[in-house]
Short mmCIF file of N, CA and C in Angstrom, two decimals:
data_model
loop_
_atom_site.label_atom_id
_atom_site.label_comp_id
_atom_site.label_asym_id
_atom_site.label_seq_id
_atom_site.Cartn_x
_atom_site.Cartn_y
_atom_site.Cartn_z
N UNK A 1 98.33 -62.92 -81.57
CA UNK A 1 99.38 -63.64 -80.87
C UNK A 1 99.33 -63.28 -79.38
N UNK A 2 99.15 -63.94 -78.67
CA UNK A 2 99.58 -64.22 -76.93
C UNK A 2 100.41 -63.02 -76.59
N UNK A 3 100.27 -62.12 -75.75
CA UNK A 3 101.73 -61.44 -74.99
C UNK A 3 102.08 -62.54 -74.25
N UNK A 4 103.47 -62.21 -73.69
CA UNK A 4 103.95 -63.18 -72.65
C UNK A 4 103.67 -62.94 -71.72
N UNK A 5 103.24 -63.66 -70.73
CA UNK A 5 103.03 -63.46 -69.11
C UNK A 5 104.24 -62.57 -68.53
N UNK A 6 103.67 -61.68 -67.57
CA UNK A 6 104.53 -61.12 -66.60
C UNK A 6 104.91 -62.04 -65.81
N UNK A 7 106.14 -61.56 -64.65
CA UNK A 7 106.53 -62.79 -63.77
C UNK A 7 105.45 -62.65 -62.64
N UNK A 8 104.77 -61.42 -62.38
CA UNK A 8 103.37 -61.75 -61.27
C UNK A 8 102.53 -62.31 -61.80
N UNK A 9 101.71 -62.22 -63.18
CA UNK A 9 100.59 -63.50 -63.71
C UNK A 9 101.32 -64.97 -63.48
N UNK A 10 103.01 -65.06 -63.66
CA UNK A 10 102.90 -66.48 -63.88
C UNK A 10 103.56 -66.95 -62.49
N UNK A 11 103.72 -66.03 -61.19
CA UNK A 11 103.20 -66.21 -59.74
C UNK A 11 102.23 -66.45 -59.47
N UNK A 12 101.21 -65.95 -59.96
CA UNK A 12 99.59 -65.65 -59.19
C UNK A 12 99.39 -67.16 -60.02
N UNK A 13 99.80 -67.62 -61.41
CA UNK A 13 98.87 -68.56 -61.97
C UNK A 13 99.73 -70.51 -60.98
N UNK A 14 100.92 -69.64 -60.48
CA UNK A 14 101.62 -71.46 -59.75
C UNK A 14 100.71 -70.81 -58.75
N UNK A 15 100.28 -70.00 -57.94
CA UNK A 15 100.06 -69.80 -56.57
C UNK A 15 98.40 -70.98 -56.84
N UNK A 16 98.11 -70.44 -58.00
CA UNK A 16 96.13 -70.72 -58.13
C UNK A 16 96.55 -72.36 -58.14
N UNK A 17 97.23 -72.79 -58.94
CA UNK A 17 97.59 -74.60 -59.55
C UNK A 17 98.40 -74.79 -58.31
N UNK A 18 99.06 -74.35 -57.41
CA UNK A 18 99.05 -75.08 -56.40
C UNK A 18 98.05 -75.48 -55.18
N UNK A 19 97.23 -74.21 -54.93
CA UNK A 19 95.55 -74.22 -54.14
C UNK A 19 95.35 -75.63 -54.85
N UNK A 20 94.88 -75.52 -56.02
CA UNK A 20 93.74 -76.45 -56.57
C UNK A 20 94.41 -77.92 -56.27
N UNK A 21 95.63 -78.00 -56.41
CA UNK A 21 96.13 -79.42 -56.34
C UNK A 21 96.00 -79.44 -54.77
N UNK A 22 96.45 -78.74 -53.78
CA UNK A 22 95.91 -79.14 -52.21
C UNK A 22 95.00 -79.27 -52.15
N UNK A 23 93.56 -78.47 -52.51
CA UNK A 23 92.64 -78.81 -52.14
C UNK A 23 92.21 -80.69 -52.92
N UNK A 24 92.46 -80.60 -53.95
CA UNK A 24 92.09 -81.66 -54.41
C UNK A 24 92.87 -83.18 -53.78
N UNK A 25 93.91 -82.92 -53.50
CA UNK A 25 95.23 -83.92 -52.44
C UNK A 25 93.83 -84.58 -51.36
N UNK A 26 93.75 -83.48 -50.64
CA UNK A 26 93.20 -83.02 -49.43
C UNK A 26 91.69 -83.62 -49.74
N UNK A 27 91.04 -83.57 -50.79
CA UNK A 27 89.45 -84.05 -50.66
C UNK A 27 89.61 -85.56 -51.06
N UNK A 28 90.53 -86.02 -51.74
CA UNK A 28 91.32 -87.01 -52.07
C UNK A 28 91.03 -88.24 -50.88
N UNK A 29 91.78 -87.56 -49.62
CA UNK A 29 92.51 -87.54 -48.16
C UNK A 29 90.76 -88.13 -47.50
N UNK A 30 90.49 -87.02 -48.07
CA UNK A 30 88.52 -86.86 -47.03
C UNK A 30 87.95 -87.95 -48.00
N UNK A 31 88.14 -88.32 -48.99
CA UNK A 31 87.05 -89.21 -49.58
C UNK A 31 87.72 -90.86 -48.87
N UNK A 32 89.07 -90.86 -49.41
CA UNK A 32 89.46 -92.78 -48.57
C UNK A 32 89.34 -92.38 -47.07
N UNK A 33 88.85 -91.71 -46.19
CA UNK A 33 88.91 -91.33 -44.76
C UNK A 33 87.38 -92.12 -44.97
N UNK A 34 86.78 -91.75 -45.40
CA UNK A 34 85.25 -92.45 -45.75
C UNK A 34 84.87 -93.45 -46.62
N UNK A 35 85.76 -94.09 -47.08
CA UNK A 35 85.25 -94.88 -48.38
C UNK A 35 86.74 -96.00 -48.11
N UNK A 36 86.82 -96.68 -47.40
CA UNK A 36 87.30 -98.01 -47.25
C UNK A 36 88.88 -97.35 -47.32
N UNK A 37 89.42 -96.62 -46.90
CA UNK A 37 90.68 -96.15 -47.40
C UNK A 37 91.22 -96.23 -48.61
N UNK A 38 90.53 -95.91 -49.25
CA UNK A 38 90.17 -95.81 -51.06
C UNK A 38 90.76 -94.87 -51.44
N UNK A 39 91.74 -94.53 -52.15
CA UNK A 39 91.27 -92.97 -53.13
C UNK A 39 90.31 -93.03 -54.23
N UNK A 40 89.82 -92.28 -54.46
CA UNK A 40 88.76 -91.74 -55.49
C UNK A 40 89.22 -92.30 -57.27
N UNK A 41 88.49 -92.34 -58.15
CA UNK A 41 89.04 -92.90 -59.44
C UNK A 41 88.26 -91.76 -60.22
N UNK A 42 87.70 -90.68 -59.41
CA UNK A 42 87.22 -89.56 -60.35
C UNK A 42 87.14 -88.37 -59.47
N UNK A 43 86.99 -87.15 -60.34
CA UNK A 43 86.90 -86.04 -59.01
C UNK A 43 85.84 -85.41 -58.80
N UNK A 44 84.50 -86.28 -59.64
CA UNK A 44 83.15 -86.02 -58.94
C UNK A 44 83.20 -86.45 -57.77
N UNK A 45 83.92 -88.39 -57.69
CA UNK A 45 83.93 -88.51 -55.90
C UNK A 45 84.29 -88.20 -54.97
N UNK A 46 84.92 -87.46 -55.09
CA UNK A 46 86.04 -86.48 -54.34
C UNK A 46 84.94 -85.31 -53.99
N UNK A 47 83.92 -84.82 -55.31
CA UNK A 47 83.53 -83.28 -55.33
C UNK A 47 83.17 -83.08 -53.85
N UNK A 48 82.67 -83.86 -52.79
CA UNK A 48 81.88 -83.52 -51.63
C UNK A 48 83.04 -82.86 -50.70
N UNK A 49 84.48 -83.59 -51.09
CA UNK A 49 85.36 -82.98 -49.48
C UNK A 49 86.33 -81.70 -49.88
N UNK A 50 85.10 -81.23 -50.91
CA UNK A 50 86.31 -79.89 -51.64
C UNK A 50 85.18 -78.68 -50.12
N UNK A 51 85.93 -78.09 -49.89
CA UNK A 51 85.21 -76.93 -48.51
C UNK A 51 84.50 -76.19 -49.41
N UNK A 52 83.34 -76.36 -48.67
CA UNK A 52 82.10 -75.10 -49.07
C UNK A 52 82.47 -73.87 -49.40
N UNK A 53 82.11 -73.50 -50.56
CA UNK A 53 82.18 -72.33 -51.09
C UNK A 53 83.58 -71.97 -52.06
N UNK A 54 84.36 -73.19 -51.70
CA UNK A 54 85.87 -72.29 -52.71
C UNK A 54 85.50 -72.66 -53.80
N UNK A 55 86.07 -71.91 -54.92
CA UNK A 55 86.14 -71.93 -55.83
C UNK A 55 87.42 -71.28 -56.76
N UNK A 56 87.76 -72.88 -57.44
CA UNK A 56 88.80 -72.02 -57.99
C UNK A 56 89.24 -71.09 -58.70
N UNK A 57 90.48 -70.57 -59.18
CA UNK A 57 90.52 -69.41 -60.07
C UNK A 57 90.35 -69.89 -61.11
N UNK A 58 89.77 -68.59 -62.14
CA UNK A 58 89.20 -69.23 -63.07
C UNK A 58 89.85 -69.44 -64.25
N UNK A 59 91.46 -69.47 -64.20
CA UNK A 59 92.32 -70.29 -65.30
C UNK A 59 92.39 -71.80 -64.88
N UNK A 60 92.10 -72.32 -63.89
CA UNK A 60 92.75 -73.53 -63.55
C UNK A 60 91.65 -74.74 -63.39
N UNK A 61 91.22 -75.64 -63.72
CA UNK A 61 90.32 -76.88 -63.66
C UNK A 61 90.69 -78.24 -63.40
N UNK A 62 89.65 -79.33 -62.78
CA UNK A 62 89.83 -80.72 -63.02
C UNK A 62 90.30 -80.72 -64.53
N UNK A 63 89.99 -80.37 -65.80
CA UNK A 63 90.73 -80.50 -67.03
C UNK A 63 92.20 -80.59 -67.49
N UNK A 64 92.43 -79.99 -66.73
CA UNK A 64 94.15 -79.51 -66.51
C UNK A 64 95.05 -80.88 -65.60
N UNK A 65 94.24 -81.49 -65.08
CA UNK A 65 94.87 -82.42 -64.19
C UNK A 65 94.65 -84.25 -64.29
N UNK A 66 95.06 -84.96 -63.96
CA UNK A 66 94.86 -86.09 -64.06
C UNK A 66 95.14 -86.97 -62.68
N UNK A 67 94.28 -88.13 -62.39
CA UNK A 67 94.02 -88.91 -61.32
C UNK A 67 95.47 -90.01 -61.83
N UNK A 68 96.08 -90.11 -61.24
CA UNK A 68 97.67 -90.85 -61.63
C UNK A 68 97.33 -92.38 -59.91
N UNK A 69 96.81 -91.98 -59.47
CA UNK A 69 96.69 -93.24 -58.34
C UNK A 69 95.78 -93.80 -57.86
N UNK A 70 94.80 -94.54 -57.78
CA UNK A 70 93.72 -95.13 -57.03
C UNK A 70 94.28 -96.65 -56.54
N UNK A 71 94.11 -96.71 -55.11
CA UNK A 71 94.28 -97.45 -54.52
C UNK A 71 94.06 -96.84 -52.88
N UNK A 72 95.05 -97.75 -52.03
CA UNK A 72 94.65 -97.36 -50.54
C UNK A 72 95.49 -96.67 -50.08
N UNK A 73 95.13 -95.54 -49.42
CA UNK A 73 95.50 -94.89 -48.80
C UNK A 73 96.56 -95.04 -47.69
N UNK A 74 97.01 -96.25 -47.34
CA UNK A 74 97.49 -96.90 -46.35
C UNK A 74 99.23 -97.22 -46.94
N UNK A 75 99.89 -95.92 -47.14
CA UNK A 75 100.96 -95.74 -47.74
C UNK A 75 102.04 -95.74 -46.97
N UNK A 76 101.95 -95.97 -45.19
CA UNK A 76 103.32 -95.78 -44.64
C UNK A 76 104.02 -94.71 -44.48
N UNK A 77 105.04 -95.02 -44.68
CA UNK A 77 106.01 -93.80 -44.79
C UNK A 77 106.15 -93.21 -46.53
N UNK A 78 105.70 -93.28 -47.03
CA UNK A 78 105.72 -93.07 -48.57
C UNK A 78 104.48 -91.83 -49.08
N UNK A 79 103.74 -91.69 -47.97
CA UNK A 79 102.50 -91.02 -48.15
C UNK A 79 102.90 -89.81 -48.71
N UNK A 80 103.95 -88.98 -48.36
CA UNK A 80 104.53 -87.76 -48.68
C UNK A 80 104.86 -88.11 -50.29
N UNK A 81 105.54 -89.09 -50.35
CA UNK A 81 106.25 -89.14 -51.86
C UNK A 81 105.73 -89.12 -52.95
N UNK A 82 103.89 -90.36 -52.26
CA UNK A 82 103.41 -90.52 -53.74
C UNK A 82 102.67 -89.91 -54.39
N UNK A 83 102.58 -89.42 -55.29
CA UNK A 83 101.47 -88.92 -56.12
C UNK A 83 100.85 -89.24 -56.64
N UNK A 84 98.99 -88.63 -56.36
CA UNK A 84 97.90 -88.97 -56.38
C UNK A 84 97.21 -88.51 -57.46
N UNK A 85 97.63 -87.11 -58.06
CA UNK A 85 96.94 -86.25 -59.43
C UNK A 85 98.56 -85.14 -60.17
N UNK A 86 98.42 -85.29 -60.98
CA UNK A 86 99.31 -84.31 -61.87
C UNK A 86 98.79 -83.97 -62.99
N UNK A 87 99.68 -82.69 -63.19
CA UNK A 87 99.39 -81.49 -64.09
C UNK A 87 99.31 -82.12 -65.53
N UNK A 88 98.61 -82.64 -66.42
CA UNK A 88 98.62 -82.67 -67.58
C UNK A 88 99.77 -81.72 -67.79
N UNK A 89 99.69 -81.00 -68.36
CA UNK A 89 101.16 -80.51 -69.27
C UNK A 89 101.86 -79.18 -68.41
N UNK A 90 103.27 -79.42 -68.76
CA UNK A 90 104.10 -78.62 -68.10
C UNK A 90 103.71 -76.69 -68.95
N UNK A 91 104.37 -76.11 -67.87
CA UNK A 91 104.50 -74.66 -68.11
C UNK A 91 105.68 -74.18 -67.27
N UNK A 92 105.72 -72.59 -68.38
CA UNK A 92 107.40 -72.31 -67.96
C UNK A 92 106.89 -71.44 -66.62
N UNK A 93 108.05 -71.18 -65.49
CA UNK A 93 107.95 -70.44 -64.41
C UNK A 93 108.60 -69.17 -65.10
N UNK A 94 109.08 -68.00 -64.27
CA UNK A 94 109.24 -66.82 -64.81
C UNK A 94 110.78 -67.11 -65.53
N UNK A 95 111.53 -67.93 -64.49
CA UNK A 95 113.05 -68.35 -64.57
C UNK A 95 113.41 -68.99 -65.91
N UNK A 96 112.07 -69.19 -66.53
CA UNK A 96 112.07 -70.42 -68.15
C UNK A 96 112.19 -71.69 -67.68
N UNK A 97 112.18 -72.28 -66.02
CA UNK A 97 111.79 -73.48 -66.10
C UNK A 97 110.60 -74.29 -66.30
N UNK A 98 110.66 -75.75 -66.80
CA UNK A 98 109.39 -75.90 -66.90
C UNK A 98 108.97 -77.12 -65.55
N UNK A 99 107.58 -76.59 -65.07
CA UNK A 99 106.98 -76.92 -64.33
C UNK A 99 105.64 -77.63 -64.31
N UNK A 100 105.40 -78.50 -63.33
CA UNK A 100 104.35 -79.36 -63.33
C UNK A 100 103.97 -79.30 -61.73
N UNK A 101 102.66 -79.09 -61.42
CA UNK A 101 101.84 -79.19 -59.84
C UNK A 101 101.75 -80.50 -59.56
N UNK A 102 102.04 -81.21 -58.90
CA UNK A 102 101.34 -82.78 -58.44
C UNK A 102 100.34 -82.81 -56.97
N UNK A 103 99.92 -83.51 -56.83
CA UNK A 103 99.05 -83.52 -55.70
C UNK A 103 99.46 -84.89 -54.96
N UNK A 104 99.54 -84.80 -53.62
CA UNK A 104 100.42 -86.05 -53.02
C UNK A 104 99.57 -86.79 -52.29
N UNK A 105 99.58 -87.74 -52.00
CA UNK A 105 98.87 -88.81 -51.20
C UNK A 105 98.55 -88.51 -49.63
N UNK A 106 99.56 -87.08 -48.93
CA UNK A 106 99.61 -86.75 -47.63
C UNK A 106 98.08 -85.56 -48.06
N UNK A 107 97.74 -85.26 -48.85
CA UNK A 107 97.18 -84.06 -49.18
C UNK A 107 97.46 -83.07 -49.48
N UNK A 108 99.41 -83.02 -49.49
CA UNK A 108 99.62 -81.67 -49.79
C UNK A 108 99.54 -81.20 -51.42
N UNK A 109 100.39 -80.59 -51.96
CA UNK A 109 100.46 -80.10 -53.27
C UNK A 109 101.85 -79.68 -53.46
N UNK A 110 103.02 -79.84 -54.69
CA UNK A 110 104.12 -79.29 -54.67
C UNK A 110 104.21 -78.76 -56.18
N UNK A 111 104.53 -77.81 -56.40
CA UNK A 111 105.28 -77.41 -57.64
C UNK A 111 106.80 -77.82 -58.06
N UNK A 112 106.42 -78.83 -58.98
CA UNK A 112 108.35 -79.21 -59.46
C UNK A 112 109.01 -79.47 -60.82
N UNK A 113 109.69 -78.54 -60.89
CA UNK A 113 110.20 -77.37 -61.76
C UNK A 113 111.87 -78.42 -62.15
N UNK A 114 112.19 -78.71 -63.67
CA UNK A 114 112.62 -79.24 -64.06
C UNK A 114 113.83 -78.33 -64.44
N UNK A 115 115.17 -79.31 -64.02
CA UNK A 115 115.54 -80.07 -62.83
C UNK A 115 115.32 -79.71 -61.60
N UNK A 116 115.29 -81.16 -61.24
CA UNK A 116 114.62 -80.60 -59.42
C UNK A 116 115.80 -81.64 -58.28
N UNK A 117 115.38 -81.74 -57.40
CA UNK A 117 116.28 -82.44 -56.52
C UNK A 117 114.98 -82.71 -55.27
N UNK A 118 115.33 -84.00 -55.01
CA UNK A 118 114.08 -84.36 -53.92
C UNK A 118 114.66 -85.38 -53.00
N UNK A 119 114.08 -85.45 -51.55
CA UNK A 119 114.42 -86.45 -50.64
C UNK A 119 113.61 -87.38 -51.10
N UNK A 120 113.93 -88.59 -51.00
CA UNK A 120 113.43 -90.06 -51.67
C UNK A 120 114.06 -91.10 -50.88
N UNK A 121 113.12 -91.26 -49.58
CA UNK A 121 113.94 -92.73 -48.94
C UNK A 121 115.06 -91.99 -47.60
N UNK A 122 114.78 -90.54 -47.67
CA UNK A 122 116.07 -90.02 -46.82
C UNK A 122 117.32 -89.46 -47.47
N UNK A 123 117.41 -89.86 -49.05
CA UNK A 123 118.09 -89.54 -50.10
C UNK A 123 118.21 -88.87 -50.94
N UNK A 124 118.57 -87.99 -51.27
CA UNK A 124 118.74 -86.74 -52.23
C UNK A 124 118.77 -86.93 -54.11
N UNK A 125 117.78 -87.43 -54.53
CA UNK A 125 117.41 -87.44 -55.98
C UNK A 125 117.88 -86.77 -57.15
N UNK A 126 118.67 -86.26 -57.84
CA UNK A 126 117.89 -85.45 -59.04
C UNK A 126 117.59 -85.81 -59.93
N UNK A 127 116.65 -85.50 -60.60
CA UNK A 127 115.67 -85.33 -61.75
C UNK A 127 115.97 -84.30 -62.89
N UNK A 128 116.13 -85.23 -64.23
CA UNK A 128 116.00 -84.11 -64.86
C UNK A 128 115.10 -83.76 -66.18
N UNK A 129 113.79 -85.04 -66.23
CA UNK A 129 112.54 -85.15 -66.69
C UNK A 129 111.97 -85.35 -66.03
N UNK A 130 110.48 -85.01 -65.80
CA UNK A 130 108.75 -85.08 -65.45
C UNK A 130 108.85 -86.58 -65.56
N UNK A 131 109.29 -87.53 -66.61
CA UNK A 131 109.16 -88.66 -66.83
C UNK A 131 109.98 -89.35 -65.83
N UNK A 132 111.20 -88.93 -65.65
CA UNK A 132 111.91 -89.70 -64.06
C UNK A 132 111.41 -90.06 -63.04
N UNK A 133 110.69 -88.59 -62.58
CA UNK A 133 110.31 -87.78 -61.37
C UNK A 133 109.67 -89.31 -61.12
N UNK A 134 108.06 -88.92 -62.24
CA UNK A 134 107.02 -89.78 -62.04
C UNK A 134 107.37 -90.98 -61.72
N UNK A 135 108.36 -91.82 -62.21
CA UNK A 135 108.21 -92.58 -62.23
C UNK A 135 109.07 -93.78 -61.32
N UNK A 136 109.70 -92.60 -59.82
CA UNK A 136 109.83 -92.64 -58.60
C UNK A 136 108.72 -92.64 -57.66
N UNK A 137 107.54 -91.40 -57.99
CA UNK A 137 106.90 -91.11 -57.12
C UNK A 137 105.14 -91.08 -57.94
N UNK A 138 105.30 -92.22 -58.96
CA UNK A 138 103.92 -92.52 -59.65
C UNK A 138 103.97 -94.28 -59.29
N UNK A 139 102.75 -94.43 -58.48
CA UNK A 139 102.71 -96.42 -57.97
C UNK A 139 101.74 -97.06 -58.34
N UNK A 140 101.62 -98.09 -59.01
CA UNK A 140 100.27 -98.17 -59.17
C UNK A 140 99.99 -99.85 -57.48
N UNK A 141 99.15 -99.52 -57.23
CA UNK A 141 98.81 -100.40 -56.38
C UNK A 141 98.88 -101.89 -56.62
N UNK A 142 99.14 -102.82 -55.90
CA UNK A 142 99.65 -103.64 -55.83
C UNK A 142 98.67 -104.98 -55.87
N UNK A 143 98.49 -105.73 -56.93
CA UNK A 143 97.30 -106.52 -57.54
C UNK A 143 96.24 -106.16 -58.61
N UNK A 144 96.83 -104.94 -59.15
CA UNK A 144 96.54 -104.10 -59.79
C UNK A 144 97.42 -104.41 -61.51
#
């Protein structure tokens, strides 16, 4: 049987799943910068704008994550909101909430931990399923 994570393994393991979702936001970012303002529909196409030499830690993978957006990059003011890749399945933080990494269309990466509260539009959200969240800040492109 599993011990339970300490609250520093299950620091160190949001710290690693948040890296991986920036970097991946971010090569995301570098691939439609080059490719028609595209995002990527896999993360071999992406593999080129991940920076030489990182590598992630070695609990965390493309396996763990999923491509939730392909379309153009050309998001407006929304670029922050939308999300581009998320965490296949949630995990608890030390607090017992459960949490999911997303990767955003600006390139960044956020950890959000159920219930959450988010600006949306200038507006103050809460959420109190993964399934809400998404489905504020999951778009599918338009002709699509």
């Amino acid at each position: 049987e599993a011990k339970p994570k300490t609250p520093l393994q299950v620091k160190e393991e949001r710290i690693a799943k948040m890296d991986f979702g920036h970097r991946w936001a971010a090569a995301f970012l570098g691939y439609a910068d080059k490719n028609g303002d595209q995002f990527p529909t896999s993360f071999e196409q992406a593999a080129a704008f991940i920076p030489a030499g990182y590598k992630p830690e070695a609990n965390v993978s493309s396996d763990q994550f999923e491509i939730v957006y392909q379309g153009s990059a050309a998001l407006g003011t929304k670029v922050s909101e939308v999300v581009v890749l998320r965490e296949k399945e949630p995990w608890q933080d030390s607090n017992g909430k459960w949490c999911k990494v997303y990767g955003l269309a600006d390139g960044s990466s956020q950890v959000v931990a159920m219930p959450s509260r988010w600006t949306v539009g200038g507006k103050q959200v809460s959420y109190d399923t993964f399934e809400a969240f998404e489905k504020d800040h999951i778009i599918t492109p338009s002709g699509k």
